[in-house]
Every structure is written in structure tokens, then in C-alpha cells.
Amino acid sequence: MTLEIIDDWYGERALDYEAAWELQRELHAQRVAGEIDDTALFLEHPPVYTAGKRTEPHERPFDGTPVVDVDRGGKITFHGPGQLVGYPITKLPSHVLVVDYVRRVEEALIRAVADLGVAAGRVQGRSGVWLAADARGAERKVAAIGIRVTRGVTMHGFSLNADVDLDWYDRFVPCGIADAGVTTLSKELGRDVTVPEAAAAVRPHLEDLLAWEPYTPSPDLQTAEHGHPPEVPVLGLPGLAG
């Protein structure tokens, strides 16, 4: 089965978060009913903070910026211009556990950023896609994941920082993680990486990984032990967005 990717919402066409959320709900209902095949939305949002069910009060923006409380697992994150946001609406096969779905999305992003020239991977106990600490900076996240699975069909998804303004991240505790940084593909590569360029890199890998064939995961980054328990960013199961 081929994953259909719809990507009409970049730049000036960036889609308001709550409008995208409503569209997700409509597609989710259609996928549950078998009226459509697996579908993913690729887009940009106007600036918005969204908080999952595990967000603590001290993790919210400290400047009074509004926050949308959402029905995904996890904590708070930012969406805005310069960030590729992906919402796969996919029916999980009976043999695919939720944690495997999350790892497949991570793998698609790891392979995509590698194609662009950025070496990244997983950090044990933390979801998302990370760069290891090096001479350029501390351990830092380039992509976040937070999902919901209802009636066997996924919602919400991932965000990949292409050239987003990192000043937005100074106003809150990203994904509830205070001891690591956030980065962008543009910052790491020293050139402008646009959202459409990032989307073009992610597309083939997401299509491949969500075809549910066996795959070999990338190795975890070799980083200091954080002492966090393994976490899966899912509503209804233990987890966080990150």
C-alpha cells in the first residue's frame, strides 16, 4: 500500500494548527472506516505552542504566549515557520507495535537528514532525532515526535527543524528536557535548508518505512547515560512528545 502525502501548506500557505488538527480528525475517521488509504500531511504552521497531556506548568512559555492543549501524548513543543511538520494518518498492521511505529518515523527522519549531510540518531530513553555532543555544541535535538493512536490509526506525528528561528525555544522547556539543546538543519550545515527541501528528503524514507517491511534501525548515538526510562510519545500509553 502506498502512503499518500499531501503537502499544500508551506510558506504563505502555512496551515493554522487547529485547522490542521480538524483535518487530521476528519482523515482519521475516514481511515478507520476504510474510506481512504494511509495518508500523511506535510506542512508548516504559523507560530504556535502545543502541550500534550504530560506538560507541567513550569514547562510552558514564561512570556504569556498562548498554548494549545492537544490530545497527543507527552509534553510541550513549538511549531512555526521553517519547520517541517508531518502528520501520518496510518492504520497499524496487527504485527506492528506502537513503539515500532515511532521508531520507524524516527528512522525515516534519521535517514533523511543523513541524505542532507547531517549525522543524527536516537538517544536511549529519549524520543526524537538527535545530534551527539561535539565541538560545535552540546547534545541537541533536530526533530521531535508526539503521536496519538486511536482505533489502530495514528494521528499527530513529527516536526523537523529546517530553518526555524531558535529564539522561540528560549521561551519554554522543549519537550520537558532542560539539559539538552535544540538545533536546525540550516545551523548544522551552514546554509539555508528550506522546508520543501527537508520534505523532499523525508518523503521517500517515510514511504519506505511505513510500507511495514523489515528494516535495520540506525544505531543509537554514543552519549552519556541520562538515566531516563524508555519513553514512547503516545497518548493512552506511557510516553511523551519529544
Coordinates of C-alpha atoms in Angstrom, one line a residue:
M1 CA 0.0 0.0 0.0
T2 CA 1.4 3.4 -1.0
L3 CA 1.4 6.3 1.5
E4 CA -0.3 9.4 0.0
I5 CA 1.5 12.6 1.1
I6 CA -0.4 15.9 0.8
D7 CA 1.8 19.0 1.1
D8 CA -0.1 22.1 0.1
W9 CA 0.8 24.2 3.1
Y10 CA 4.2 25.8 3.0
G11 CA 5.3 29.4 3.3
E12 CA 2.4 31.8 2.9
R13 CA 0.0 28.9 2.8
A14 CA 1.0 27.7 6.3
L15 CA -1.9 26.0 7.9
D16 CA -3.3 27.1 11.3
Y17 CA -2.7 24.5 13.9
E18 CA -6.3 24.0 14.9
A19 CA -7.4 23.8 11.2
A20 CA -4.8 21.1 10.7
W21 CA -6.0 19.3 13.8
E22 CA -9.6 19.2 12.5
L23 CA -8.3 17.9 9.1
Q24 CA -6.5 15.2 10.9
R25 CA -9.6 14.2 12.8
E26 CA -11.6 14.0 9.5
L27 CA -8.9 11.9 7.8
H28 CA -8.6 9.7 10.9
A29 CA -12.3 8.9 10.8
Q30 CA -12.1 8.1 7.1
R31 CA -9.1 5.8 7.6
V32 CA -10.8 4.0 10.5
A33 CA -13.8 3.4 8.2
G34 CA -11.6 2.2 5.4
E35 CA -12.6 5.1 3.1
I36 CA -9.1 6.2 2.4
D37 CA -5.6 4.7 2.4
D38 CA -2.8 5.7 4.6
T39 CA -2.2 9.5 4.2
A40 CA 0.3 12.0 5.6
L41 CA 0.1 15.7 5.8
F42 CA 3.3 17.7 5.3
L43 CA 3.0 21.4 6.2
E44 CA 4.2 24.4 8.1
H45 CA 2.2 26.1 10.9
P46 CA 2.1 29.8 11.9
P47 CA 3.9 30.1 15.3
V48 CA 2.1 28.0 18.0
Y49 CA 2.9 26.1 21.2
T50 CA 1.2 22.8 21.8
A51 CA 1.0 20.9 25.0
G52 CA 0.5 17.2 25.4
K53 CA -1.1 15.6 28.4
R54 CA 2.1 15.4 30.5
T55 CA 3.1 19.0 30.3
E56 CA 4.0 20.6 33.6
P57 CA 3.1 24.2 34.5
H58 CA 6.7 25.3 34.7
E59 CA 7.4 23.9 31.2
R60 CA 5.0 26.3 29.5
P61 CA 6.2 29.6 27.9
F62 CA 7.1 32.2 30.6
D63 CA 6.1 35.2 28.5
G64 CA 2.4 34.6 28.4
T65 CA 2.4 33.2 24.9
P66 CA -0.8 31.2 24.3
V67 CA -0.6 27.4 24.2
V68 CA -3.0 24.9 22.6
D69 CA -3.6 21.8 24.7
V70 CA -3.8 18.8 22.5
D71 CA -4.8 15.1 22.6
R72 CA -1.4 13.6 22.0
G73 CA 1.0 12.0 24.4
G74 CA 3.7 14.0 26.1
K75 CA 4.8 17.5 26.8
I76 CA 5.1 20.9 25.2
T77 CA 6.7 21.8 21.9
F78 CA 6.8 24.6 19.3
H79 CA 5.6 24.7 15.7
G80 CA 6.3 27.5 13.3
P81 CA 7.8 28.8 10.1
G82 CA 10.9 27.0 9.0
Q83 CA 9.8 23.7 10.5
L84 CA 8.5 20.7 8.5
V85 CA 5.6 19.2 10.4
G86 CA 4.3 15.7 9.3
Y87 CA 1.1 14.1 10.4
P88 CA 0.8 10.4 9.2
I89 CA -2.7 9.0 9.4
T90 CA -1.8 5.3 9.1
K91 CA -3.5 2.1 10.1
L92 CA -1.0 0.0 12.1
P93 CA -0.8 -3.6 10.9
S94 CA -1.5 -6.2 13.6
H95 CA 2.2 -7.2 13.8
V96 CA 3.4 -3.6 14.3
L97 CA 3.6 -2.4 17.9
V98 CA 3.2 1.3 18.6
V99 CA 6.8 1.6 19.7
D100 CA 7.9 0.1 16.3
Y101 CA 5.8 2.8 14.5
V102 CA 7.5 5.5 16.5
R103 CA 10.9 4.0 15.7
R104 CA 10.1 3.8 12.0
V105 CA 9.2 7.5 11.9
E106 CA 12.5 8.3 13.7
E107 CA 14.3 6.1 11.2
A108 CA 12.8 8.0 8.3
L109 CA 14.0 11.3 9.7
I110 CA 17.5 10.0 10.6
R111 CA 17.9 8.7 7.0
A112 CA 16.5 12.0 5.5
V113 CA 18.9 14.2 7.5
A114 CA 21.8 11.9 6.6
D115 CA 20.9 12.5 2.9
L116 CA 21.2 16.2 3.6
G117 CA 24.6 15.8 5.3
V118 CA 23.7 15.7 9.0
A119 CA 24.7 12.7 11.1
A120 CA 22.0 12.1 13.7
G121 CA 20.4 9.3 15.6
R122 CA 18.5 8.2 18.6
V123 CA 19.4 8.8 22.3
Q124 CA 18.5 6.0 24.6
G125 CA 15.5 6.9 26.7
R126 CA 14.5 10.0 24.7
S127 CA 12.3 10.1 21.6
G128 CA 13.1 12.1 18.5
V129 CA 16.2 12.6 16.4
W130 CA 19.4 14.0 18.0
L131 CA 22.9 15.1 17.2
A132 CA 25.6 14.0 19.6
A133 CA 27.6 16.5 21.6
D134 CA 30.7 17.6 19.7
A135 CA 33.0 20.6 19.3
R136 CA 30.1 22.6 17.9
G137 CA 27.8 22.2 20.9
A138 CA 26.0 20.0 23.4
E139 CA 23.7 17.2 22.6
R140 CA 20.9 18.7 20.6
K141 CA 17.6 17.8 19.0
V142 CA 16.7 18.4 15.4
A143 CA 13.3 16.6 15.2
A144 CA 10.6 15.9 17.7
I145 CA 7.8 13.2 17.8
G146 CA 4.5 13.0 19.5
I147 CA 1.6 10.8 18.5
R148 CA -1.9 9.5 19.3
V149 CA -3.2 6.1 18.3
T150 CA -6.9 5.5 18.4
R151 CA -8.8 2.5 17.0
G152 CA -5.5 1.3 15.5
V153 CA -4.9 4.5 13.4
T154 CA -2.2 7.2 14.1
M155 CA -2.5 10.9 14.4
H156 CA -0.1 13.8 15.1
G157 CA 3.4 13.0 14.2
F158 CA 6.8 14.7 13.9
S159 CA 8.4 18.1 13.4
L160 CA 11.8 18.6 11.8
N161 CA 13.7 21.9 12.2
A162 CA 14.8 23.1 8.8
D163 CA 15.5 26.8 9.3
V164 CA 13.1 27.7 12.2
D165 CA 14.0 30.7 14.4
L166 CA 15.5 29.1 17.5
D167 CA 14.6 32.1 19.7
W168 CA 11.2 30.5 20.0
Y169 CA 12.7 27.7 22.1
D170 CA 14.1 30.1 24.7
R171 CA 10.6 30.8 26.0
F172 CA 9.8 27.3 27.3
V173 CA 11.4 23.9 28.2
P174 CA 11.3 22.0 24.9
C175 CA 9.6 18.5 25.3
G176 CA 10.3 18.9 29.1
I177 CA 14.0 18.4 28.6
A178 CA 16.1 21.1 30.2
D179 CA 19.6 19.5 29.9
A180 CA 20.0 19.5 26.1
G181 CA 19.7 21.9 23.2
V182 CA 17.7 22.3 20.0
T183 CA 19.1 22.9 16.5
T184 CA 18.2 23.2 12.9
L185 CA 19.5 21.7 9.7
S186 CA 20.4 25.1 8.4
K187 CA 22.5 25.8 11.5
E188 CA 24.3 22.5 11.3
L189 CA 25.0 22.7 7.6
G190 CA 25.9 26.4 7.4
R191 CA 23.4 27.0 4.6
D192 CA 19.7 27.6 4.2
V193 CA 17.7 24.4 4.2
T194 CA 14.1 25.2 3.3
V195 CA 11.1 23.2 4.4
P196 CA 10.3 21.9 0.9
E197 CA 13.9 20.7 0.7
A198 CA 13.5 18.9 4.0
A199 CA 10.2 17.5 2.9
A200 CA 11.7 16.1 -0.3
A201 CA 14.3 14.3 1.8
V202 CA 11.8 12.8 4.2
R203 CA 9.2 11.7 1.7
P204 CA 10.9 8.6 0.2
H205 CA 12.1 7.3 3.6
L206 CA 8.7 7.8 5.3
E207 CA 7.0 6.0 2.3
D208 CA 9.6 3.2 2.6
L209 CA 9.4 2.7 6.4
L210 CA 5.6 2.9 6.5
A211 CA 5.3 0.2 4.0
W212 CA 5.9 -2.0 7.0
E213 CA 8.7 -4.1 5.5
P214 CA 11.5 -5.3 7.8
Y215 CA 14.3 -2.8 8.2
T216 CA 17.6 -2.3 10.1
P217 CA 17.5 0.5 12.6
S218 CA 20.3 3.0 12.8
P219 CA 22.5 2.6 15.9
D220 CA 21.8 4.8 18.9
L221 CA 24.2 7.7 19.4
Q222 CA 27.0 7.1 21.8
T223 CA 26.1 9.6 24.5
A224 CA 26.3 9.9 28.2
E225 CA 23.7 7.9 30.1
H226 CA 20.8 10.1 31.0
G227 CA 19.0 7.8 33.5
H228 CA 15.7 8.3 31.9
P229 CA 13.3 5.3 31.4
P230 CA 12.5 4.4 27.8
E231 CA 9.7 6.6 26.6
V232 CA 7.2 6.4 23.7
P233 CA 5.4 9.6 22.7
V234 CA 1.8 8.2 22.7
L235 CA -1.5 9.2 24.3
G236 CA -3.1 6.3 26.0
L237 CA 0.2 4.5 26.6
P238 CA 3.2 5.6 28.7
G239 CA 5.1 8.2 26.8
L240 CA 6.0 11.8 25.9
A241 CA 6.4 14.0 23.0
G242 CA 10.0 14.9 22.3

